[in-house]
PDB file of C-alpha atoms in Angstrom:
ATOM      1  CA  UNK Y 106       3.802   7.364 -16.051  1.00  0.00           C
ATOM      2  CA  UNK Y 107       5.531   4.961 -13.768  1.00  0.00           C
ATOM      3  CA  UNK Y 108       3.970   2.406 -11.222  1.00  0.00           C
ATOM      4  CA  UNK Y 109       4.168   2.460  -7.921  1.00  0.00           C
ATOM      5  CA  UNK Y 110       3.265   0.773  -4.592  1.00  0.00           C
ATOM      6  CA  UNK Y 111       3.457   2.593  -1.434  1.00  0.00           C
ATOM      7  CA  UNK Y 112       2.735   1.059   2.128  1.00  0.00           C
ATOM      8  CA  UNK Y 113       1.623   3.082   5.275  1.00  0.00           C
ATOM      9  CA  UNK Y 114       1.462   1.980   8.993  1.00  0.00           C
ATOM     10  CA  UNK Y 115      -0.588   4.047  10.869  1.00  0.00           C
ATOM     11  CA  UNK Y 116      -0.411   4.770  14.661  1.00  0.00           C
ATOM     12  CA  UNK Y 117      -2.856   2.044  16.178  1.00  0.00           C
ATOM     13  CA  UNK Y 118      -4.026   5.368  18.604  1.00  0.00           C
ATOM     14  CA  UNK Y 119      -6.503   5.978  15.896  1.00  0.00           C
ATOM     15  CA  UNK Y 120     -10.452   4.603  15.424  1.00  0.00           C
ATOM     16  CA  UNK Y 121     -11.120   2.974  12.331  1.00  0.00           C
ATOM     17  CA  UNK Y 122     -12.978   6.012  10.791  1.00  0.00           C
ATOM     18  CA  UNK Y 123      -9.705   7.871  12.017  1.00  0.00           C
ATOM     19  CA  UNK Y 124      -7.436   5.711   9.971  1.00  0.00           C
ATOM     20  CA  UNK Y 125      -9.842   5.358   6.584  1.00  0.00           C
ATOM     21  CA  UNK Y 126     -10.055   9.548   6.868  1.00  0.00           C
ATOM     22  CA  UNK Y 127      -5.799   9.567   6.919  1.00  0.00           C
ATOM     23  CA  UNK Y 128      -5.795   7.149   3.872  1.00  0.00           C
ATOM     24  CA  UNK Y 129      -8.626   9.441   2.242  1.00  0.00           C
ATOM     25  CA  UNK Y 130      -6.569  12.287   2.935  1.00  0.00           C
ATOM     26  CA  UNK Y 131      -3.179  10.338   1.002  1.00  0.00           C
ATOM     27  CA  UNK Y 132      -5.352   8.981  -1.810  1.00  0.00           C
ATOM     28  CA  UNK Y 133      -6.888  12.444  -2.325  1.00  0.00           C
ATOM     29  CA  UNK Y 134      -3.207  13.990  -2.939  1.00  0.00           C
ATOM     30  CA  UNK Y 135      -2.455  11.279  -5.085  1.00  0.00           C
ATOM     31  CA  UNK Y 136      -5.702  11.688  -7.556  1.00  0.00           C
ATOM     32  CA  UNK Y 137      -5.400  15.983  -7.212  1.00  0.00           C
ATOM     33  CA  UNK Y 138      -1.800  15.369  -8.869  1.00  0.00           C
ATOM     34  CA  UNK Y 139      -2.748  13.165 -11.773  1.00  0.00           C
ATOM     35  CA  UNK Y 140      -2.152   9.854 -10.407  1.00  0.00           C
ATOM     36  CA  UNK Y 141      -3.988   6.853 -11.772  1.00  0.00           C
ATOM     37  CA  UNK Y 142      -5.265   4.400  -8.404  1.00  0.00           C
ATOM     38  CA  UNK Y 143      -5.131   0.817  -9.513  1.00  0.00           C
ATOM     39  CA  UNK Y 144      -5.532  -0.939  -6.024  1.00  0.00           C
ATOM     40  CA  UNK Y 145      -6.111  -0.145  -2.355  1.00  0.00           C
ATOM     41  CA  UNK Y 146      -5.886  -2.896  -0.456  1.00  0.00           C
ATOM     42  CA  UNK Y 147      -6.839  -1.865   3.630  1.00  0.00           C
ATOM     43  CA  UNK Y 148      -4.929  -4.690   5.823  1.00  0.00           C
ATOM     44  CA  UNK Y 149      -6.211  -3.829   9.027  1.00  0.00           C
ATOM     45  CA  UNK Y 150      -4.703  -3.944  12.406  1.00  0.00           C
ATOM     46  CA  UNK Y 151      -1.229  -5.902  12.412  1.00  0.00           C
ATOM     47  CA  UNK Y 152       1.638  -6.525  14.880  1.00  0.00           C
ATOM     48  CA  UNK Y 153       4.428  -4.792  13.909  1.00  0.00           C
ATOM     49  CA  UNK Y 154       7.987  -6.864  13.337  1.00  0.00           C
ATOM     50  CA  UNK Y 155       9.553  -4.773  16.381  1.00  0.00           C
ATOM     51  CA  UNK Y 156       8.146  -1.757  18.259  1.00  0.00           C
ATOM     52  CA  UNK Y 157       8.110   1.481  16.778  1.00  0.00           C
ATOM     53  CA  UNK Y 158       7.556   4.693  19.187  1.00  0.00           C
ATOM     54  CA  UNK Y 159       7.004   1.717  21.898  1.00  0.00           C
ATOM     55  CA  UNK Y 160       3.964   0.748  20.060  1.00  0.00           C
ATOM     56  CA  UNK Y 161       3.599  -2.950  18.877  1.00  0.00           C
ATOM     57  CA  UNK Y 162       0.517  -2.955  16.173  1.00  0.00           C
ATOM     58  CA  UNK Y 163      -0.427  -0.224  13.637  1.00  0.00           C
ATOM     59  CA  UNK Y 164      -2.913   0.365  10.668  1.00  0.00           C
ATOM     60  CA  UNK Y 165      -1.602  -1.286   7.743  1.00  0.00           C
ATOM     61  CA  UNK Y 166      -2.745  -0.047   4.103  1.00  0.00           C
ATOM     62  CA  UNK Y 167      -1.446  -0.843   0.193  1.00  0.00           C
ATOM     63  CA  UNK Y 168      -1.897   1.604  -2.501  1.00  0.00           C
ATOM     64  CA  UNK Y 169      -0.559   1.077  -6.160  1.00  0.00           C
ATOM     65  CA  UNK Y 170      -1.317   3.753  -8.620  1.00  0.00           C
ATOM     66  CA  UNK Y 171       0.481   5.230 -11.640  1.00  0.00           C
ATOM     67  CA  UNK Y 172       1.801   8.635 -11.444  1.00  0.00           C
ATOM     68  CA  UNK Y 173       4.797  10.891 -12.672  1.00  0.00           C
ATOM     69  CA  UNK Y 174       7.786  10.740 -10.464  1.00  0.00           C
ATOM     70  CA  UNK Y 175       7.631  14.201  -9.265  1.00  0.00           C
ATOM     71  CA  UNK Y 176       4.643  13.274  -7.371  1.00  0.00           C
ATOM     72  CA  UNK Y 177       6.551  10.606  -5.337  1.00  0.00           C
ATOM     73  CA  UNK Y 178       8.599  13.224  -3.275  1.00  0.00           C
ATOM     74  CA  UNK Y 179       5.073  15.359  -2.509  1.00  0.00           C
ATOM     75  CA  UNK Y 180       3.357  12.347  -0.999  1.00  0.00           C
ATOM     76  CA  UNK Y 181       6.479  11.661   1.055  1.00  0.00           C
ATOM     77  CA  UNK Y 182       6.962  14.608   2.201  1.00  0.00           C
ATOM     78  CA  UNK Y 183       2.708  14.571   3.482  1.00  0.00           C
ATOM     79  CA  UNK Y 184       3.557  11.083   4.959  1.00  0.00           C
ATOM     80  CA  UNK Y 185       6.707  12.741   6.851  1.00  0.00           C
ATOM     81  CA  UNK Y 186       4.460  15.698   7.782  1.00  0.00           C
ATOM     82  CA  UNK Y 187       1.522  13.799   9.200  1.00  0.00           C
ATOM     83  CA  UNK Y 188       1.841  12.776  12.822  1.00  0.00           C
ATOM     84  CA  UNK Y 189      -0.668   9.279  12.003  1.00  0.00           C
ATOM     85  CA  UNK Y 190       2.320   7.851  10.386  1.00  0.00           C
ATOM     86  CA  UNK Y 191       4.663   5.695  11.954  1.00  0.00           C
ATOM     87  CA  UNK Y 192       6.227   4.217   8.727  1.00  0.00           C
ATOM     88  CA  UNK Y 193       6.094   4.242   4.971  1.00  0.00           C
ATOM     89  CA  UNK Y 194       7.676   2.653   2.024  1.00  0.00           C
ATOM     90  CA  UNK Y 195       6.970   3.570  -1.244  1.00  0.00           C
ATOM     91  CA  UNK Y 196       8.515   1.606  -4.516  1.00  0.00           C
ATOM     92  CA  UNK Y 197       8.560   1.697  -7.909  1.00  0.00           C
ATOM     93  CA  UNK Y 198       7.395  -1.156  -9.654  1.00  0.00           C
ATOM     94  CA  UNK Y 199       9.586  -2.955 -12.556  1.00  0.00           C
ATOM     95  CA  UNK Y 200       7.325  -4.952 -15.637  1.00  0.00           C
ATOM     96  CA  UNK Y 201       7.341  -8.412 -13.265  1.00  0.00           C
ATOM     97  CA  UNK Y 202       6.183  -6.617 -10.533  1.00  0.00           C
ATOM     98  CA  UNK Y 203       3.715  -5.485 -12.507  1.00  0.00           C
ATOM     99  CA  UNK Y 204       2.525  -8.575 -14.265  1.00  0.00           C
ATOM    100  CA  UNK Y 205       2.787 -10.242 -10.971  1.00  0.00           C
ATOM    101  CA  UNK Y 206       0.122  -7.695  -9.724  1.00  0.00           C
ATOM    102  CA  UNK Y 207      -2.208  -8.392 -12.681  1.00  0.00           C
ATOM    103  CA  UNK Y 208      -2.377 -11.640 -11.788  1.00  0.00           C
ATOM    104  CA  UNK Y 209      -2.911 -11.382  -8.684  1.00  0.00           C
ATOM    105  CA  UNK Y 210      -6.020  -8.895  -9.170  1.00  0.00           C
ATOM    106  CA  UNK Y 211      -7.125 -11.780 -11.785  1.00  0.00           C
ATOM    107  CA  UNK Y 212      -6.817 -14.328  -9.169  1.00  0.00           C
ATOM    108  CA  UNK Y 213      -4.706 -16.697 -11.237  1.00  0.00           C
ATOM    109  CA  UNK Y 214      -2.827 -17.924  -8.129  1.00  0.00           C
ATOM    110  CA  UNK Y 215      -6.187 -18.961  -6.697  1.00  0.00           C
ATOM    111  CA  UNK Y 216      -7.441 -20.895  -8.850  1.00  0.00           C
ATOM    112  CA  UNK Y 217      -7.176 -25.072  -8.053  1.00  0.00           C
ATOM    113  CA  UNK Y 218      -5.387 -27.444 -10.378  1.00  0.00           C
ATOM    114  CA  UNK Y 219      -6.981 -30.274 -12.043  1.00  0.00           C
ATOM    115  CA  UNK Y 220      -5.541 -33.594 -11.600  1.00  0.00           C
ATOM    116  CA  UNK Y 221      -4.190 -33.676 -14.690  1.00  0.00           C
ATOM    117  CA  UNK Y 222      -2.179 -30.623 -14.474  1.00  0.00           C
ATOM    118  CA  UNK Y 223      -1.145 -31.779 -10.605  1.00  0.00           C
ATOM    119  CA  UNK Y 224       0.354 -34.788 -12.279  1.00  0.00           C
ATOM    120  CA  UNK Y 225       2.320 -33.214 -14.913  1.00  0.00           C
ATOM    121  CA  UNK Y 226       3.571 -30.511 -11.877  1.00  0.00           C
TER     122      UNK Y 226
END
């Protein structure tokens, strides 16, 4: 099984119950068909980099899971079909993607430096 990220925007029309029941809906497809969720990560409302449909914000929401690749086209084609979505991007992740993801999770990039190792950077 390969891993995968996908990112949705979701119309900002919606209440926030309306937007966590469209990402149920999306997680729920991806857990029916095998996949493995590793992280959902819910990023709120967020201006958009240039209007889409003459809207300027939308729901923003990270999922990375593991799944086969013929699942990939199924949830695409539910993102395509659902009228909540105004965008989605959906990528495979490569084995530094992937460690860079662990640590993340881990919070290694969080962590402060001791003097000693600031002096040595």
């Amino acid at each position: 099984m390969q891993q995968y990220e996908t990112v949705i925007i979701l119309t900002p029309l919606l209440s926030v119950e309306t937007a966590k029941e469209a990402v149920a809906k999306f997680t729920k497809i991806l857990t029916d068909n095998g996949a493995e969720i590793i992280q959902e990560d819910n990023w709120g409302l967020r201006k958009l980099a240039y209007p889409i449909e003459k809207k300027t914000t939308g729901y923003y929401h990270l999922t990375e899971f593991k799944a086969p690749g013929e699942l990939i086209n199924k949830l695409e084609v539910e993102y395509r079909r659902d009228e909540r979505v105004m965008r989605f991007l959906t990528i495979s992740l490569d084995k530094h993607a992937t460690a860079y993801n662990d640590k993340k999770r881990s919070g290694a990039f969080n962590q402060k430096k001791t003097k000693t190792e600031e002096v040595a950077a």
